[in-house]
CSV table of C-alpha atoms in Angstrom, one decimal:
chain,number,residue,atom,x,y,z
A,1,MET,CA,104.5,-28.6,329.0
A,2,LYS,CA,108.2,-27.7,328.5
A,3,TYR,CA,110.5,-30.5,327.3
A,4,PRO,CA,114.2,-30.5,328.2
A,5,GLN,CA,116.5,-29.8,325.3
A,6,GLN,CA,117.8,-32.9,323.8
A,7,PRO,CA,121.6,-33.1,323.9
A,8,PHE,CA,123.2,-33.5,320.4
A,9,ALA,CA,126.7,-34.8,320.2
A,10,LYS,CA,126.9,-33.5,316.7
A,11,LYS,CA,127.0,-29.9,317.9
A,12,ARG,CA,130.8,-30.3,317.7
A,13,PHE,CA,130.4,-29.7,314.0
A,14,PHE,CA,129.6,-26.0,314.5
A,15,SER,CA,133.1,-25.4,316.0
A,16,SER,CA,134.7,-26.9,312.9
A,17,THR,CA,135.1,-23.6,311.0
A,18,THR,CA,137.0,-22.0,313.9
A,19,LYS,CA,139.2,-25.0,314.3
A,20,LEU,CA,140.0,-25.2,310.6
A,21,CYS,CA,140.7,-21.5,310.4
A,22,VAL,CA,143.2,-21.7,313.2
A,23,ALA,CA,144.9,-24.8,311.7
A,24,VAL,CA,145.2,-23.1,308.3
A,25,ALA,CA,146.5,-19.9,309.8
A,26,LEU,CA,149.1,-21.8,311.8
A,27,PHE,CA,150.1,-23.7,308.7
A,28,LEU,CA,150.5,-20.5,306.7
A,29,CYS,CA,152.6,-18.9,309.5
A,30,LEU,CA,154.9,-21.9,309.5
A,31,SER,CA,155.2,-21.9,305.7
A,32,ILE,CA,156.4,-18.3,305.5
A,33,SER,CA,158.9,-18.6,308.3
A,34,THR,CA,162.6,-18.6,307.3
A,35,GLY,CA,163.1,-22.1,308.9
A,36,PHE,CA,160.2,-23.7,307.0
A,37,SER,CA,160.7,-24.3,303.3
A,38,TYR,CA,158.0,-26.8,302.4
A,39,TYR,CA,155.2,-25.2,300.4
A,40,VAL,CA,152.0,-27.1,299.7
A,41,VAL,CA,151.0,-26.1,296.1
A,42,TYR,CA,150.5,-29.3,294.1
A,43,LYS,CA,147.6,-31.8,294.0
A,44,GLU,CA,149.8,-34.6,295.3
A,45,GLN,CA,150.8,-32.5,298.3
A,46,PHE,CA,147.3,-31.6,299.3
A,47,TYR,CA,146.2,-35.2,298.8
A,48,ARG,CA,148.8,-36.3,301.4
A,49,LEU,CA,147.1,-34.0,303.9
A,50,PHE,CA,144.0,-36.1,303.6
A,51,HIS,CA,143.7,-38.7,306.3
A,52,VAL,CA,141.0,-40.9,307.8
A,53,HIS,CA,140.9,-41.4,311.6
A,54,TYR,CA,139.7,-44.5,313.3
A,55,GLN,CA,137.0,-42.4,314.9
A,56,GLN,CA,136.3,-39.5,312.6
A,57,TYR,CA,134.5,-36.5,314.0
A,58,PRO,CA,132.7,-33.9,311.8
A,59,ASP,CA,135.6,-31.5,312.3
A,60,ASP,CA,138.0,-34.1,310.8
A,61,VAL,CA,135.7,-34.7,307.9
A,62,ILE,CA,135.4,-31.0,307.1
A,63,GLU,CA,139.2,-30.7,307.2
A,64,ASN,CA,139.5,-33.6,304.8
A,65,ILE,CA,137.0,-32.0,302.4
A,66,TYR,CA,139.0,-28.8,302.5
A,67,TRP,CA,142.3,-30.5,301.6
A,68,LEU,CA,140.6,-32.6,298.8
A,69,GLU,CA,138.9,-29.6,297.3
A,70,LYS,CA,142.3,-27.8,297.3
A,71,ALA,CA,143.8,-30.8,295.5
A,72,VAL,CA,141.1,-30.6,292.8
A,73,LYS,CA,142.0,-27.0,292.0
A,74,ALA,CA,145.8,-27.3,292.3
A,75,ASP,CA,148.2,-28.1,289.5
A,76,PHE,CA,149.9,-31.5,289.2
A,77,CYS,CA,153.5,-31.8,290.3
A,78,ASN,CA,156.3,-32.7,288.0
A,79,PRO,CA,155.9,-36.4,286.8
A,80,ARG,CA,159.1,-37.4,288.5
A,81,ASN,CA,157.3,-36.6,291.9
A,82,ALA,CA,154.0,-38.3,291.0
A,83,LEU,CA,152.4,-41.0,293.2
A,84,ALA,CA,153.2,-43.6,290.5
A,85,LYS,CA,156.1,-44.4,288.3
A,86,ILE,CA,155.7,-42.4,285.1
A,87,THR,CA,157.8,-43.5,282.1
A,88,ASP,CA,156.1,-41.6,279.2
A,89,GLU,CA,153.4,-39.2,278.2
A,90,LYS,CA,150.8,-42.0,278.0
A,91,ASP,CA,151.5,-43.0,281.6
A,92,TRP,CA,151.3,-39.4,282.6
A,93,GLU,CA,147.9,-38.8,280.9
A,94,LYS,CA,146.3,-41.9,282.5
A,95,TYR,CA,147.7,-41.0,285.9
A,96,ARG,CA,146.1,-37.6,285.8
A,97,TYR,CA,142.7,-39.1,284.8
A,98,LEU,CA,142.9,-41.6,287.6
A,99,PHE,CA,144.0,-39.1,290.2
A,100,MET,CA,141.0,-36.8,289.4
A,101,MET,CA,138.7,-39.8,289.5
A,102,HIS,CA,140.0,-40.9,292.9
A,103,ILE,CA,139.9,-37.4,294.4
A,104,ASN,CA,136.2,-37.1,293.5
A,105,LEU,CA,135.4,-40.5,294.9
A,106,LYS,CA,137.1,-39.5,298.2
A,107,LEU,CA,135.0,-36.3,298.3
A,108,ILE,CA,131.9,-38.4,297.9
A,109,GLU,CA,132.9,-40.6,300.8
A,110,GLN,CA,133.7,-37.6,303.0
A,111,HIS,CA,130.3,-36.0,302.2
A,112,MET,CA,128.6,-39.2,303.1
A,113,ARG,CA,130.4,-39.3,306.4
A,114,LEU,CA,129.4,-35.7,307.1
A,115,ALA,CA,125.8,-36.5,306.2
A,116,ALA,CA,125.8,-39.3,308.7
A,117,THR,CA,126.3,-36.7,311.4
A,118,PHE,CA,122.9,-35.2,310.8
A,119,ASP,CA,121.0,-38.1,309.3
A,120,LYS,CA,118.2,-39.9,311.1
A,121,GLU,CA,117.6,-43.5,310.1
A,122,VAL,CA,114.2,-43.5,311.8
A,123,ALA,CA,111.8,-40.8,313.1
A,124,TYR,CA,110.4,-42.1,316.4
A,125,PHE,CA,107.1,-40.7,317.7
A,126,TYR,CA,108.7,-39.7,321.0
A,127,GLU,CA,111.1,-37.3,319.1
A,128,ALA,CA,108.2,-35.0,318.2
A,129,PRO,CA,109.2,-32.3,320.7
A,130,TRP,CA,112.5,-31.9,318.8
A,131,LYS,CA,111.2,-32.3,315.2
A,132,GLU,CA,112.3,-28.8,314.1
A,133,GLN,CA,115.9,-29.6,315.1
A,134,TYR,CA,115.7,-32.9,313.3
A,135,LEU,CA,114.3,-31.3,310.2
A,136,ARG,CA,117.2,-28.8,310.1
A,137,ASP,CA,119.6,-31.7,310.5
A,138,LEU,CA,118.0,-33.6,307.7
A,139,GLU,CA,118.3,-30.6,305.4
A,140,LYS,CA,122.1,-30.6,306.1
A,141,ALA,CA,122.3,-34.3,305.4
A,142,GLU,CA,120.4,-33.8,302.1
A,143,GLN,CA,122.8,-31.1,301.0
A,144,CYS,CA,125.7,-33.5,301.6
A,145,PHE,CA,124.1,-36.3,299.6
A,146,GLN,CA,123.3,-33.9,296.7
A,147,THR,CA,126.8,-32.6,296.7
A,148,GLY,CA,128.0,-36.2,296.5
A,149,LEU,CA,126.0,-36.7,293.3
A,150,VAL,CA,127.8,-33.7,291.7
A,151,TYR,CA,131.2,-35.3,292.6
A,152,TRP,CA,130.0,-38.6,291.2
A,153,GLN,CA,129.4,-37.1,287.8
A,154,GLU,CA,133.0,-35.8,287.9
A,155,ALA,CA,134.3,-39.2,289.0
A,156,LYS,CA,132.5,-41.0,286.2
A,157,LEU,CA,133.8,-38.5,283.6
A,158,TRP,CA,137.5,-39.1,284.6
A,159,ALA,CA,137.0,-42.8,284.9
A,160,GLU,CA,135.7,-42.9,281.3
A,161,LYS,CA,138.7,-40.9,280.1
A,162,ALA,CA,141.0,-43.4,281.9
A,163,SER,CA,139.1,-46.4,280.3
A,164,THR,CA,139.4,-45.5,276.6
A,165,GLY,CA,141.0,-47.7,274.0
A,166,ASN,CA,144.3,-45.8,274.3
A,167,PHE,CA,144.9,-47.3,277.7
A,168,GLN,CA,143.6,-50.8,277.0
A,169,PHE,CA,146.9,-52.5,277.9
A,170,LEU,CA,148.2,-49.9,280.2
A,171,TYR,CA,148.0,-50.6,284.0
A,172,LEU,CA,149.7,-48.4,286.6
A,173,THR,CA,150.6,-50.9,289.3
A,174,ASP,CA,151.8,-48.3,291.8
A,175,ILE,CA,148.2,-47.1,292.1
A,176,GLN,CA,146.4,-50.4,291.8
A,177,ASN,CA,143.6,-49.3,294.1
A,178,TRP,CA,142.8,-46.4,291.7
A,179,GLU,CA,142.8,-48.8,288.7
A,180,ASP,CA,140.5,-51.1,290.7
A,181,GLU,CA,138.1,-48.2,291.3
A,182,ARG,CA,138.2,-47.3,287.6
A,183,TYR,CA,137.3,-50.9,286.7
A,184,ARG,CA,134.5,-51.1,289.2
A,185,ILE,CA,133.0,-47.9,287.8
A,186,ALA,CA,133.3,-49.2,284.3
A,187,ASN,CA,131.5,-52.5,285.0
A,188,GLY,CA,128.9,-50.9,287.2
A,189,GLU,CA,130.0,-52.5,290.4
A,190,LEU,CA,130.7,-49.1,291.9
A,191,ASN,CA,127.7,-46.8,291.5
A,192,TYR,CA,127.4,-43.9,293.9
A,193,GLU,CA,124.5,-42.5,292.1
A,194,LYS,CA,122.4,-45.5,293.0
A,195,ILE,CA,123.7,-45.4,296.6
A,196,LEU,CA,123.1,-41.6,297.1
A,197,THR,CA,119.7,-41.7,295.4
A,198,ARG,CA,118.6,-44.5,297.7
A,199,GLU,CA,119.8,-42.5,300.7
A,200,LEU,CA,118.0,-39.4,299.5
A,201,ASN,CA,114.7,-41.3,299.0
A,202,ARG,CA,115.0,-42.8,302.5
A,203,LEU,CA,115.7,-39.3,304.0
A,204,THR,CA,112.6,-38.0,302.3
A,205,LYS,CA,110.5,-40.6,304.0
A,206,VAL,CA,112.0,-39.7,307.4
A,207,ARG,CA,111.3,-36.0,306.8
A,208,GLU,CA,107.7,-36.7,305.8
A,209,THR,CA,107.2,-38.6,309.1
A,210,PHE,CA,108.6,-35.7,311.1
A,211,LEU,CA,106.4,-33.2,309.2
A,212,ALA,CA,103.3,-35.3,310.0
A,213,MET,CA,104.0,-35.0,313.7
A,214,ASP,CA,101.9,-32.5,315.7
A,215,GLU,CA,101.0,-31.8,319.4
A,216,GLU,CA,99.0,-35.0,319.5
A,217,THR,CA,101.9,-37.2,318.5
A,218,TYR,CA,103.5,-37.3,321.9
């Protein structure tokens, strides 16, 4: 018996590469034109390109990941153009640690959003005809969660650097939300390793349910 192919709204994801390439090409064309003098080269500039939509599609998430990863690799701008008021070298040092911590946390969030595109909370018995498709999707979700764990190790490292005794009485109020993130990591309130590991364990159980399905399941 042939089953109709199940429609997947998430197929829009596979057009993301083309969309992103076009967007980047257009941006580069504008940046080299004589009438356009704004060049994106610093971390803070790439970070400003990051944005969260009310309804965020996979294409939007991939674009955000692209800009955030560019921010990780770029240089910091001059302290006078930082996202917080910098008065001395100590401010500047903590600011850089907090920035890197925050960027890695955002990369975790975006990878979790991307994982949700492919994740299956429950494997229903009547989905057996499409189990191969779901297994491929679960593999993509797993890759996103695993990548999130890598970024979590980075975020923890930078949070620890920003929490040393040298900065005990230093609080950058212009980036209070970053300071709050650092504090939550330090006291264990924010722990993406626990969250991501829980999601990976759940995903494993869903995969096992699909693998156990055969022609007698449905």
